[in-house]
mmCIF file of C-alpha atoms in Angstrom:
data_model
loop_
_atom_site.group_PDB
_atom_site.id
_atom_site.type_symbol
_atom_site.label_atom_id
_atom_site.label_comp_id
_atom_site.label_asym_id
_atom_site.label_seq_id
_atom_site.Cartn_x
_atom_site.Cartn_y
_atom_site.Cartn_z
ATOM 1 C CA MET A 77 15.767 -20.987 -6.887
ATOM 2 C CA ILE A 78 17.273 -22.587 -9.976
ATOM 3 C CA ALA A 79 19.839 -20.245 -11.558
ATOM 4 C CA HIS A 80 17.813 -19.709 -14.708
ATOM 5 C CA ALA A 81 14.292 -19.800 -13.281
ATOM 6 C CA VAL A 82 12.019 -16.825 -13.878
ATOM 7 C CA PRO A 83 10.976 -15.399 -10.488
ATOM 8 C CA GLU A 84 7.343 -15.721 -9.505
ATOM 9 C CA GLY A 85 4.999 -13.115 -10.922
ATOM 10 C CA PHE A 86 7.093 -12.324 -14.003
ATOM 11 C CA VAL A 87 5.753 -13.151 -17.472
ATOM 12 C CA SER A 88 7.152 -12.679 -20.962
ATOM 13 C CA LEU A 89 7.044 -9.037 -21.980
ATOM 14 C CA PRO A 90 4.108 -8.888 -24.410
ATOM 15 C CA ARG A 91 5.604 -6.018 -26.401
ATOM 16 C CA SER A 92 8.976 -6.208 -28.052
ATOM 17 C CA SER A 93 11.198 -4.541 -30.601
ATOM 18 C CA PRO A 94 14.062 -5.750 -32.784
ATOM 19 C CA LEU A 95 16.538 -4.631 -30.108
ATOM 20 C CA LEU A 96 14.657 -6.342 -27.269
ATOM 21 C CA ASP A 97 14.456 -9.479 -29.404
ATOM 22 C CA LEU A 98 18.276 -9.450 -29.540
ATOM 23 C CA LEU A 99 18.670 -8.814 -25.801
ATOM 24 C CA GLY A 100 15.811 -10.948 -24.529
ATOM 25 C CA PRO A 101 13.799 -12.680 -23.602
ATOM 26 C CA ALA A 102 12.568 -9.798 -21.451
ATOM 27 C CA TYR A 103 9.972 -10.193 -18.724
ATOM 28 C CA CYS A 104 7.574 -7.949 -16.856
ATOM 29 C CA ARG A 105 5.506 -7.808 -13.703
ATOM 30 C CA GLY A 106 2.825 -5.314 -12.738
ATOM 31 C CA GLU A 107 1.240 -2.713 -14.943
ATOM 32 C CA GLY A 108 1.162 1.014 -15.581
ATOM 33 C CA LEU A 109 3.498 2.955 -13.322
ATOM 34 C CA GLN A 110 4.186 -0.213 -11.296
ATOM 35 C CA LEU A 111 5.442 -2.084 -14.381
ATOM 36 C CA GLU A 112 8.798 -3.745 -13.789
ATOM 37 C CA ILE A 113 10.963 -4.911 -16.677
ATOM 38 C CA ALA A 114 13.415 -7.761 -16.104
ATOM 39 C CA LEU A 115 16.073 -9.796 -17.876
ATOM 40 C CA ARG A 116 18.286 -12.749 -16.975
ATOM 41 C CA ALA A 117 21.849 -11.728 -17.871
ATOM 42 C CA ASP A 118 23.671 -14.224 -20.062
ATOM 43 C CA ASN A 119 26.977 -14.390 -21.929
ATOM 44 C CA ARG A 120 25.615 -12.233 -24.784
ATOM 45 C CA HIS A 121 25.351 -9.322 -22.345
ATOM 46 C CA ALA A 122 28.926 -9.500 -21.046
ATOM 47 C CA ASN A 123 31.718 -7.026 -21.644
ATOM 48 C CA GLY A 124 35.414 -7.940 -21.918
ATOM 49 C CA ARG A 125 35.703 -8.235 -18.126
ATOM 50 C CA GLY A 126 32.872 -10.773 -17.945
ATOM 51 C CA THR A 127 30.300 -8.521 -16.274
ATOM 52 C CA VAL A 128 27.148 -7.156 -17.903
ATOM 53 C CA HIS A 129 27.937 -4.284 -20.280
ATOM 54 C CA GLY A 130 26.742 -0.844 -19.197
ATOM 55 C CA GLY A 131 24.965 -0.402 -22.525
ATOM 56 C CA VAL A 132 22.703 -3.358 -21.722
ATOM 57 C CA LEU A 133 21.852 -1.800 -18.354
ATOM 58 C CA ALA A 134 21.205 1.577 -20.016
ATOM 59 C CA THR A 135 18.908 -0.049 -22.569
ATOM 60 C CA LEU A 136 16.934 -1.819 -19.843
ATOM 61 C CA ALA A 137 16.623 1.422 -17.864
ATOM 62 C CA ASP A 138 15.368 3.274 -20.958
ATOM 63 C CA VAL A 139 12.842 0.548 -21.788
ATOM 64 C CA GLY A 140 11.711 0.214 -18.182
ATOM 65 C CA MET A 141 11.089 3.927 -17.673
ATOM 66 C CA GLY A 142 9.579 4.434 -21.116
ATOM 67 C CA TYR A 143 7.216 1.455 -20.967
ATOM 68 C CA ALA A 144 6.010 2.243 -17.426
ATOM 69 C CA MET A 145 5.301 5.853 -18.375
ATOM 70 C CA ALA A 146 3.795 5.025 -21.769
ATOM 71 C CA PHE A 147 1.499 2.283 -20.490
ATOM 72 C CA SER A 148 0.237 4.339 -17.547
ATOM 73 C CA SER A 149 -2.431 5.814 -19.825
ATOM 74 C CA GLU A 150 -4.907 4.481 -22.349
ATOM 75 C CA PRO A 151 -4.099 4.507 -25.180
ATOM 76 C CA PRO A 152 -0.370 4.193 -24.424
ATOM 77 C CA LEU A 153 1.689 7.319 -25.072
ATOM 78 C CA PRO A 154 4.258 7.126 -27.890
ATOM 79 C CA LEU A 155 7.059 8.628 -25.768
ATOM 80 C CA ILE A 156 10.415 9.509 -27.301
ATOM 81 C CA THR A 157 13.542 9.488 -25.150
ATOM 82 C CA ALA A 158 15.018 12.992 -25.300
ATOM 83 C CA SER A 159 17.679 12.664 -22.609
ATOM 84 C CA MET A 160 18.885 10.022 -20.182
ATOM 85 C CA THR A 161 21.570 9.971 -17.499
ATOM 86 C CA LEU A 162 22.839 7.008 -15.520
ATOM 87 C CA ASP A 163 24.944 6.462 -12.442
ATOM 88 C CA TYR A 164 26.535 3.018 -12.357
ATOM 89 C CA LEU A 165 26.735 1.854 -8.741
ATOM 90 C CA GLY A 166 27.759 -1.774 -9.073
ATOM 91 C CA ALA A 167 28.540 -4.606 -11.439
ATOM 92 C CA VAL A 168 26.099 -7.243 -12.656
ATOM 93 C CA GLN A 169 27.286 -10.804 -13.146
ATOM 94 C CA VAL A 170 26.240 -13.169 -15.923
ATOM 95 C CA GLY A 171 23.355 -15.289 -14.625
ATOM 96 C CA GLU A 172 21.881 -12.578 -12.398
ATOM 97 C CA TRP A 173 18.250 -11.413 -12.612
ATOM 98 C CA ILE A 174 18.060 -7.682 -13.442
ATOM 99 C CA VAL A 175 14.912 -5.665 -12.628
ATOM 100 C CA VAL A 176 14.059 -2.058 -13.561
ATOM 101 C CA ARG A 177 11.681 -0.256 -11.185
ATOM 102 C CA LEU A 178 10.216 3.194 -11.781
ATOM 103 C CA GLU A 179 10.743 5.381 -8.713
ATOM 104 C CA HIS A 180 9.477 8.865 -9.603
ATOM 105 C CA HIS A 181 7.531 10.263 -12.531
ATOM 106 C CA LYS A 182 5.849 13.401 -13.754
ATOM 107 C CA ARG A 183 4.107 13.994 -17.034
ATOM 108 C CA GLY A 184 3.231 17.277 -18.651
ATOM 109 C CA ARG A 185 1.684 18.046 -22.035
ATOM 110 C CA GLN A 186 5.005 18.066 -23.903
ATOM 111 C CA MET A 187 7.507 16.365 -21.606
ATOM 112 C CA ALA A 188 7.586 13.457 -19.172
ATOM 113 C CA PHE A 189 10.217 12.853 -16.512
ATOM 114 C CA ALA A 190 11.172 9.611 -14.802
ATOM 115 C CA THR A 191 13.738 8.109 -12.481
ATOM 116 C CA ALA A 192 14.315 4.417 -11.989
ATOM 117 C CA SER A 193 16.538 1.949 -10.237
ATOM 118 C CA VAL A 194 18.095 -1.070 -11.905
ATOM 119 C CA GLN A 195 18.478 -3.777 -9.302
ATOM 120 C CA VAL A 196 19.870 -7.238 -8.728
ATOM 121 C CA GLY A 197 17.972 -8.501 -5.702
ATOM 122 C CA GLU A 198 17.916 -5.619 -3.246
ATOM 123 C CA LYS A 199 21.184 -4.171 -4.586
ATOM 124 C CA VAL A 200 20.787 -1.051 -6.750
ATOM 125 C CA VAL A 201 23.339 -1.252 -9.569
ATOM 126 C CA VAL A 202 22.150 1.734 -11.647
ATOM 127 C CA ARG A 203 20.172 4.908 -10.977
ATOM 128 C CA ALA A 204 18.681 6.380 -14.122
ATOM 129 C CA SER A 205 16.837 9.598 -14.972
ATOM 130 C CA ALA A 206 15.209 10.404 -18.268
ATOM 131 C CA VAL A 207 13.267 13.087 -20.054
ATOM 132 C CA PHE A 208 10.775 11.938 -22.684
ATOM 133 C CA ALA A 209 9.095 14.028 -25.367
ATOM 134 C CA VAL A 210 5.323 13.574 -25.523
ATOM 135 C CA PRO A 211 4.394 13.865 -29.210
ATOM 136 C CA ARG A 212 1.444 16.085 -29.953
ATOM 137 C CA ALA A 213 -1.684 14.445 -31.256
ATOM 138 C CA ASP A 214 -2.359 15.917 -34.693
#
């Protein structure tokens, strides 16, 4: 594979935000709870040591969990991140393809819970857990 090729099955993420516009382009594959969010790390994402900054990985984990949970229902839920924890398990190098995969989820009337892995290939570099508030329909 060419270093900057987009892996098969991934397409441009159809939804964005000002922050994702700065980080991206972001890509996705699948839908609903199987939605995967991905990004090719570049020099903009590097910290002073030349690896991808943990804040970039945290942002991708938040977006990946939130989008998968939100778009698992119709219409999509306007989830709000209430809490998120991360365990950093490895470094990501500039040029690597980063993928966020939802692992576990549960949604109640007021709260939703998710865990995800952030991976480079088969290597898990971050484990993330989040709690999302489910706004009440007025």
